[in-house]
Short mmCIF file of C-alpha atoms and ligand atoms in Angstrom, two decimals:
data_model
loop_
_atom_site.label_atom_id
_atom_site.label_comp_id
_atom_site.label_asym_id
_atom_site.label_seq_id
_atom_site.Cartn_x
_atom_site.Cartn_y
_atom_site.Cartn_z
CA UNK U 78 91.12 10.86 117.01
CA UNK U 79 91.31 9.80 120.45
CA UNK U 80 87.91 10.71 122.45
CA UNK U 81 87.71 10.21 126.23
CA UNK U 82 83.96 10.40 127.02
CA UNK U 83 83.08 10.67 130.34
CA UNK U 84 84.86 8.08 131.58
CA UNK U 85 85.41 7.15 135.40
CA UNK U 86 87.59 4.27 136.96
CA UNK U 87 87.36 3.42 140.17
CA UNK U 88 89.70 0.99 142.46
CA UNK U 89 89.27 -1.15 145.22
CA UNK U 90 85.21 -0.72 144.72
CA UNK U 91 82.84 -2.18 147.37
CA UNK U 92 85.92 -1.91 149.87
CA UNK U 93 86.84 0.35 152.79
CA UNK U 94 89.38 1.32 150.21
CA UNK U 95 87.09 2.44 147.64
CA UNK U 96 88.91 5.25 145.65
CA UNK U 97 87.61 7.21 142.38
CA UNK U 98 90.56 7.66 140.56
CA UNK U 99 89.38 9.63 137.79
CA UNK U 100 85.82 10.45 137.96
CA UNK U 101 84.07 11.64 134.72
CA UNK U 102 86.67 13.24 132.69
CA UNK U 103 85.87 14.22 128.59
CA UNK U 104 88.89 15.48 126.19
CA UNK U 105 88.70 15.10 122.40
CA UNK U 106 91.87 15.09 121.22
CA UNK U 107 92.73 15.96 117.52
CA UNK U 108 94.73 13.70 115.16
CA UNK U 109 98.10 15.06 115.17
CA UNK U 110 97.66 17.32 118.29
CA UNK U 111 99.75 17.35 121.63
CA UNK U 112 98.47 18.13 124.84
CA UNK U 113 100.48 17.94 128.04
CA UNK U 114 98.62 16.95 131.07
CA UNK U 115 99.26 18.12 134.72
CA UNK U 116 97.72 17.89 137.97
CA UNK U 117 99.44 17.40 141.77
CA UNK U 118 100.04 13.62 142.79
CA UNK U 119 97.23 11.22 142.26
CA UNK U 120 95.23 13.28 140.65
CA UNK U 121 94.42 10.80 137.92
CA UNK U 122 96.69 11.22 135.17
CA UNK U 123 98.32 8.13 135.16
CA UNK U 124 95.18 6.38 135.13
CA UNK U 125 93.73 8.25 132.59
CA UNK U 126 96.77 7.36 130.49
CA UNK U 127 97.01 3.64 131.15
CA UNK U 128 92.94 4.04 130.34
CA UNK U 129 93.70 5.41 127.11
CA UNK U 130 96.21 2.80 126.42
CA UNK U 131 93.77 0.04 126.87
CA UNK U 132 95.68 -1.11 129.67
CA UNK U 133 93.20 -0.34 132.27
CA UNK U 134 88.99 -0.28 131.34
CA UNK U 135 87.05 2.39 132.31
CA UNK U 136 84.11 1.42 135.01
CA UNK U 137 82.06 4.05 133.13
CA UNK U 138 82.55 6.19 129.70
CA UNK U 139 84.19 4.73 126.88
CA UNK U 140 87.49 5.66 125.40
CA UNK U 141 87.29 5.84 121.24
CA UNK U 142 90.74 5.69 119.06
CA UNK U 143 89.46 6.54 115.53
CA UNK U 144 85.93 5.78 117.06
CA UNK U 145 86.67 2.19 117.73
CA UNK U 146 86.22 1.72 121.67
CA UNK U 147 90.08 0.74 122.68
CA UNK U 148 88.53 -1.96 125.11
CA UNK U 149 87.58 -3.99 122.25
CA UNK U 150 90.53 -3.92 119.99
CA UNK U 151 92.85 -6.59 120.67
CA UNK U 152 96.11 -6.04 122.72
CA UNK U 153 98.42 -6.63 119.53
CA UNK U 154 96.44 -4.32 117.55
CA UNK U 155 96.76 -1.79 120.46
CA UNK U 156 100.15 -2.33 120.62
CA UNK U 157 100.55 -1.29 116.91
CA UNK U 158 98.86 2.04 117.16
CA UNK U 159 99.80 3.30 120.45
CA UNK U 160 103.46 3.88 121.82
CA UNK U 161 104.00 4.24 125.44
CA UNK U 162 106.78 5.92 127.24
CA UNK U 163 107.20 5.91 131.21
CA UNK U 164 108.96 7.67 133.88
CA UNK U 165 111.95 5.19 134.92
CA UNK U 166 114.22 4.77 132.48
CA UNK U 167 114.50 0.86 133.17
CA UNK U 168 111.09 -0.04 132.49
CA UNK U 169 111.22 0.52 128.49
CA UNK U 170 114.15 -1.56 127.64
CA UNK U 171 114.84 -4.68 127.98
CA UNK U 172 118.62 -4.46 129.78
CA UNK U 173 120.15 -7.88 129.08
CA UNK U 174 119.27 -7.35 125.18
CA UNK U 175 121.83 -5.63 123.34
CA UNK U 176 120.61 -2.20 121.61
CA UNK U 177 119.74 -3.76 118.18
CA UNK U 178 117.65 -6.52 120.00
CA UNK U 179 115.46 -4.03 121.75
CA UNK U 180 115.26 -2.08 118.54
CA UNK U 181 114.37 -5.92 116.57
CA UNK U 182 111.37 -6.05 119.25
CA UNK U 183 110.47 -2.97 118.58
CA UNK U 184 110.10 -4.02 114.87
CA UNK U 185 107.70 -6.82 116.35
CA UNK U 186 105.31 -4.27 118.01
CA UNK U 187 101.95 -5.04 117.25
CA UNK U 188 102.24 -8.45 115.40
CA UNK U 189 100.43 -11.53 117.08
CA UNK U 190 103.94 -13.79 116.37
CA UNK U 191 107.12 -13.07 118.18
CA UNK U 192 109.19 -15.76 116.54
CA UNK U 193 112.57 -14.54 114.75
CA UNK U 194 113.60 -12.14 117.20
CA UNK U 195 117.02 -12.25 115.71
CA UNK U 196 118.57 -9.26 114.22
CA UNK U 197 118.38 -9.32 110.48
CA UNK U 198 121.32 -7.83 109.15
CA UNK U 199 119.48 -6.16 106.27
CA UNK U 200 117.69 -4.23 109.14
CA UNK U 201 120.89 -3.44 111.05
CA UNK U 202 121.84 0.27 108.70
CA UNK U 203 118.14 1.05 109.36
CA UNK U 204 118.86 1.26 113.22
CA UNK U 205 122.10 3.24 112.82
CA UNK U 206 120.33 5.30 110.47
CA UNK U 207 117.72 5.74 113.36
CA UNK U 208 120.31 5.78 116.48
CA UNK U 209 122.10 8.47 114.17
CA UNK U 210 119.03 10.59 114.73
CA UNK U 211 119.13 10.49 118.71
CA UNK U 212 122.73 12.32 118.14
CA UNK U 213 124.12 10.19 121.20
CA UNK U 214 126.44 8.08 119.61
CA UNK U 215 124.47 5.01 120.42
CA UNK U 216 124.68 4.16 115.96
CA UNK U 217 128.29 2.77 117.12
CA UNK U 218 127.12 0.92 119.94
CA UNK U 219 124.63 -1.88 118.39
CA UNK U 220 125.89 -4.89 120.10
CA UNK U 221 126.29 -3.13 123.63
CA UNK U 222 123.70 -4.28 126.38
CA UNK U 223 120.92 -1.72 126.87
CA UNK U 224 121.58 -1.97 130.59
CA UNK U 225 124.83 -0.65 129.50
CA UNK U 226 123.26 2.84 129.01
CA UNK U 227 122.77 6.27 131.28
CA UNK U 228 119.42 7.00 131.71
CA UNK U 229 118.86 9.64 129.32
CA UNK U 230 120.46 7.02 126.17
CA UNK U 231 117.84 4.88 127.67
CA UNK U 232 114.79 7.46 127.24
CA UNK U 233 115.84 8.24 124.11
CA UNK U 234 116.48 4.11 122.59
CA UNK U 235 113.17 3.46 124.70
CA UNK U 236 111.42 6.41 122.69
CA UNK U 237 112.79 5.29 119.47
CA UNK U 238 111.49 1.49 120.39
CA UNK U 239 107.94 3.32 120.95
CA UNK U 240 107.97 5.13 117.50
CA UNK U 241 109.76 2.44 115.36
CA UNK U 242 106.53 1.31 113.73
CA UNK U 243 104.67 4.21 113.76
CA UNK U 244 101.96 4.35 115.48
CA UNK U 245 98.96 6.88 115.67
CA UNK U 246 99.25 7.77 119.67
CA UNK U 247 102.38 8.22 121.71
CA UNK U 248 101.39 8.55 125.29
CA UNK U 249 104.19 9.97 127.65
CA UNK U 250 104.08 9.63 131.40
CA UNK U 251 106.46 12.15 133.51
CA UNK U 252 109.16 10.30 130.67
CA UNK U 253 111.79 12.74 131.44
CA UNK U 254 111.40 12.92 135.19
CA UNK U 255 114.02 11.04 136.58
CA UNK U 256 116.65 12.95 134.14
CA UNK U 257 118.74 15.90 135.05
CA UNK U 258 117.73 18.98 133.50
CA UNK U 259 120.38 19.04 130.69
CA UNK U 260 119.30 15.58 129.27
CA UNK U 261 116.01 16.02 130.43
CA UNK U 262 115.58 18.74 127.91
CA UNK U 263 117.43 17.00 125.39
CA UNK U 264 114.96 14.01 125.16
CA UNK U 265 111.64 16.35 125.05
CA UNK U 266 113.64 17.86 121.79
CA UNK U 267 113.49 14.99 120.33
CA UNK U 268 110.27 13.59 121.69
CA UNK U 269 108.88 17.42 119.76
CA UNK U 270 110.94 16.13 117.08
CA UNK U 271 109.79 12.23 116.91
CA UNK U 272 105.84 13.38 117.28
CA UNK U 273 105.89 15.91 114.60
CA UNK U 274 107.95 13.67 112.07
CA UNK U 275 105.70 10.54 112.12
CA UNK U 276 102.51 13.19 112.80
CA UNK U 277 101.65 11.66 115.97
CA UNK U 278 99.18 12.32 118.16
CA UNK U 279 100.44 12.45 121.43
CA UNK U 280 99.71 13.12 125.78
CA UNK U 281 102.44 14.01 128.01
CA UNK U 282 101.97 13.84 131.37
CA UNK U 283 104.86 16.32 133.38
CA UNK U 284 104.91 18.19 136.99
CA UNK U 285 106.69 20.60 134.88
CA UNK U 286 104.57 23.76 134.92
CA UNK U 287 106.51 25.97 132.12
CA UNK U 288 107.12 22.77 130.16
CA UNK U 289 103.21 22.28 130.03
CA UNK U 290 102.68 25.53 129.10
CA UNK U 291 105.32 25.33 126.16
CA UNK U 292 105.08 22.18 124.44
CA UNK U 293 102.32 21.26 122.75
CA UNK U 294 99.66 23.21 122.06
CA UNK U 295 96.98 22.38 124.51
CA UNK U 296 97.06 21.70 128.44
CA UNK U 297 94.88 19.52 130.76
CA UNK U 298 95.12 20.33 134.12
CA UNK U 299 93.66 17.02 136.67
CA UNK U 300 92.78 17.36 140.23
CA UNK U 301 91.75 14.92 142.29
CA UNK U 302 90.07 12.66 139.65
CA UNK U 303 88.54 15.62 137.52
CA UNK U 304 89.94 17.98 134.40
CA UNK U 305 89.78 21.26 136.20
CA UNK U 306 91.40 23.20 133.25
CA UNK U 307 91.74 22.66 129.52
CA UNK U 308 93.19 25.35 127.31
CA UNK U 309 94.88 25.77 124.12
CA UNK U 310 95.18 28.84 121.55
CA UNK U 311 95.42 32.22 122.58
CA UNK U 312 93.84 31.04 126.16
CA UNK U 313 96.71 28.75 127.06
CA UNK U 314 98.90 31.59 125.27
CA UNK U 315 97.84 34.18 128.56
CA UNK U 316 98.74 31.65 131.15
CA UNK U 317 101.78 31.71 133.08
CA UNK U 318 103.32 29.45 135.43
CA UNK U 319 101.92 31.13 138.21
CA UNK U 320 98.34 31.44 136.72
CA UNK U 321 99.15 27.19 137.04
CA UNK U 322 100.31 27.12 140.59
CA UNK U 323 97.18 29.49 141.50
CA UNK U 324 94.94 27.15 140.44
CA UNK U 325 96.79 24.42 141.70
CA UNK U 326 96.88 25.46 145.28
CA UNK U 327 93.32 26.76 144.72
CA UNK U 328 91.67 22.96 143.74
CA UNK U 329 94.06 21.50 146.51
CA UNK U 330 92.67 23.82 149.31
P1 LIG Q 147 98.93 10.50 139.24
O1 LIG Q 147 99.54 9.83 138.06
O2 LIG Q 147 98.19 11.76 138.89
O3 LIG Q 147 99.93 10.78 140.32
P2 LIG Q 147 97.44 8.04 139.55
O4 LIG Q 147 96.59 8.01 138.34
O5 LIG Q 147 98.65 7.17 139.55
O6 LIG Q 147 97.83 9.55 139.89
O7 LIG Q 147 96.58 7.64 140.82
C1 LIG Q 147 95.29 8.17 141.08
C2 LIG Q 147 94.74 7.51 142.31
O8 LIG Q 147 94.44 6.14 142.03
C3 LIG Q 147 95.70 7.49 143.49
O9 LIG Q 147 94.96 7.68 144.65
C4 LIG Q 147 96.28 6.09 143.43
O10 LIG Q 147 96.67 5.64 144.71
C5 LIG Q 147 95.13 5.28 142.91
N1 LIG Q 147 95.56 4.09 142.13
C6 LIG Q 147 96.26 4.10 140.97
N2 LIG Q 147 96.45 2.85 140.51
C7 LIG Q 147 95.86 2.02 141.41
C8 LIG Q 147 95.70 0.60 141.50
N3 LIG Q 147 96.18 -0.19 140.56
N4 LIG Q 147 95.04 0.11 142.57
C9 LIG Q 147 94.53 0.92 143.51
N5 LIG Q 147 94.63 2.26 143.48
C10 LIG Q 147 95.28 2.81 142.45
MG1 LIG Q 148 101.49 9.27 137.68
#
């Protein structure tokens, strides 16, 4: 499904600044599988991500979605297949839109015309129906602004947005982050949920060790530029957090 071969990207090349961000890193990932990804500050993930969503090209290695390489597929047909969720809760909506405008964008994903972003009001049960889901009492809030919400409505509205037309990939980066604990775990529940209910394939990047080790089924460890652990089954079933934090402090030192 998705296949990261070998694939190195490199910034500032040529320059005093030179860095090798990720530097020949392979993971074949499954159609329908989830693998969290960790790995200590600039260690690559984030690059790897934005490389798998076509947002970045690799300087070597190619990156294959259904074995089509991602840096030739257009960015609308990108868009369509792969949902992308980030850290700060402001980046995924837009805040001056009310909720069922960002959700009627969200509709658009993927399609080369933007026109008619008006909300349709055939469409309108089909959002409660889906802000019903997120159990936060947003299905009674259509009109209000996005910027309106806490963070944690916003993860969860900007997660919906990213799954609304179903794509293949969802591709998470430290999404829950900048949440307290309580909500925190609240959106991963239904980011478990969301993934297994459209049968998405899906990479979540989090500095949390035991979350790693729980979600999913398989876990990429990164370290300075290079996958220094990938495990899943009864392997990633013997790990502990501290086995994690062991190797962590290992690779750093
Ligand atoms: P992580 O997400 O694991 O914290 P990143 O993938 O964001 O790490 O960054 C990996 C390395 O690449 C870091 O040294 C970072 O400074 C560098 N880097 C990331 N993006 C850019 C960029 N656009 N220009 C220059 N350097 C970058
Ligand atoms: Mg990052």
């Amino acid at each position: 499904m998705i296949k990261i071969d070998n694939v190195k990207k490199v910034f500032n090349r040529g320059t005093v600044n030179e860095n090798w961000a990720v530097k020949g890193v392979s993971v074949d990932i499954k159609q329908g599988s989830f693998v969290t990804v960790i790995g200590g500050n600039g260690s690559g993930k984030s690059t790897l991500l934005n490389l798998v969503a076509g947002y970045l090209k690799p300087d070597e290695g190619r990156i294959l979605i259904d074995d089509e390489d991602v840096s030739n597929v257009t960015d609308y047909k990108r868009a369509s297949y792969i949902g992308i969720v980030f850290q700060d809760p402001l980046s995924g909506t837009a805040k001056s839109l009310s909720i069922e405008e960002n959700l009627a964008i969200a509709m658009k994903r993927g399609q080369k015309r933007m026109f008619g972003m008006g909300v349709k009001s055939r469409d309108r049960e089909f959002y409660r129906e889906q802000l019903r889901m997120l159990d936060l009492g947003l299905e009674n809030r259509l009109k209000d602004k996005a910027g309106l919400l806490s963070g944690g409505q916003r993860q969860a509205l900007t997660l919906l947005m990213a799954t609304l037309v179903k794509p293949k990939i969802l591709l998470l980066d430290e999404h829950t982050a900048a949440l307290d604990p309580k909500t925190a775990d609240k959106i991963l529940k239904l980011t478990v949920k969301l993934v297994k209910e459209n049968s998405l394939t899906a990479m979540m990047v989090t500095h949390n060790m035991k979350q790693a080790l729980s979600l999913g089924e398989r876990t990429v460890m990164m370290q300075l530029g290079k996958k220094v652990l990938d495990v899943d089954g009864e392997e990633r079933k013997k790990l502990t957090v501290t086995d994690l934090l062991e190797l962590f402090s290992r690779e750093l030192g």
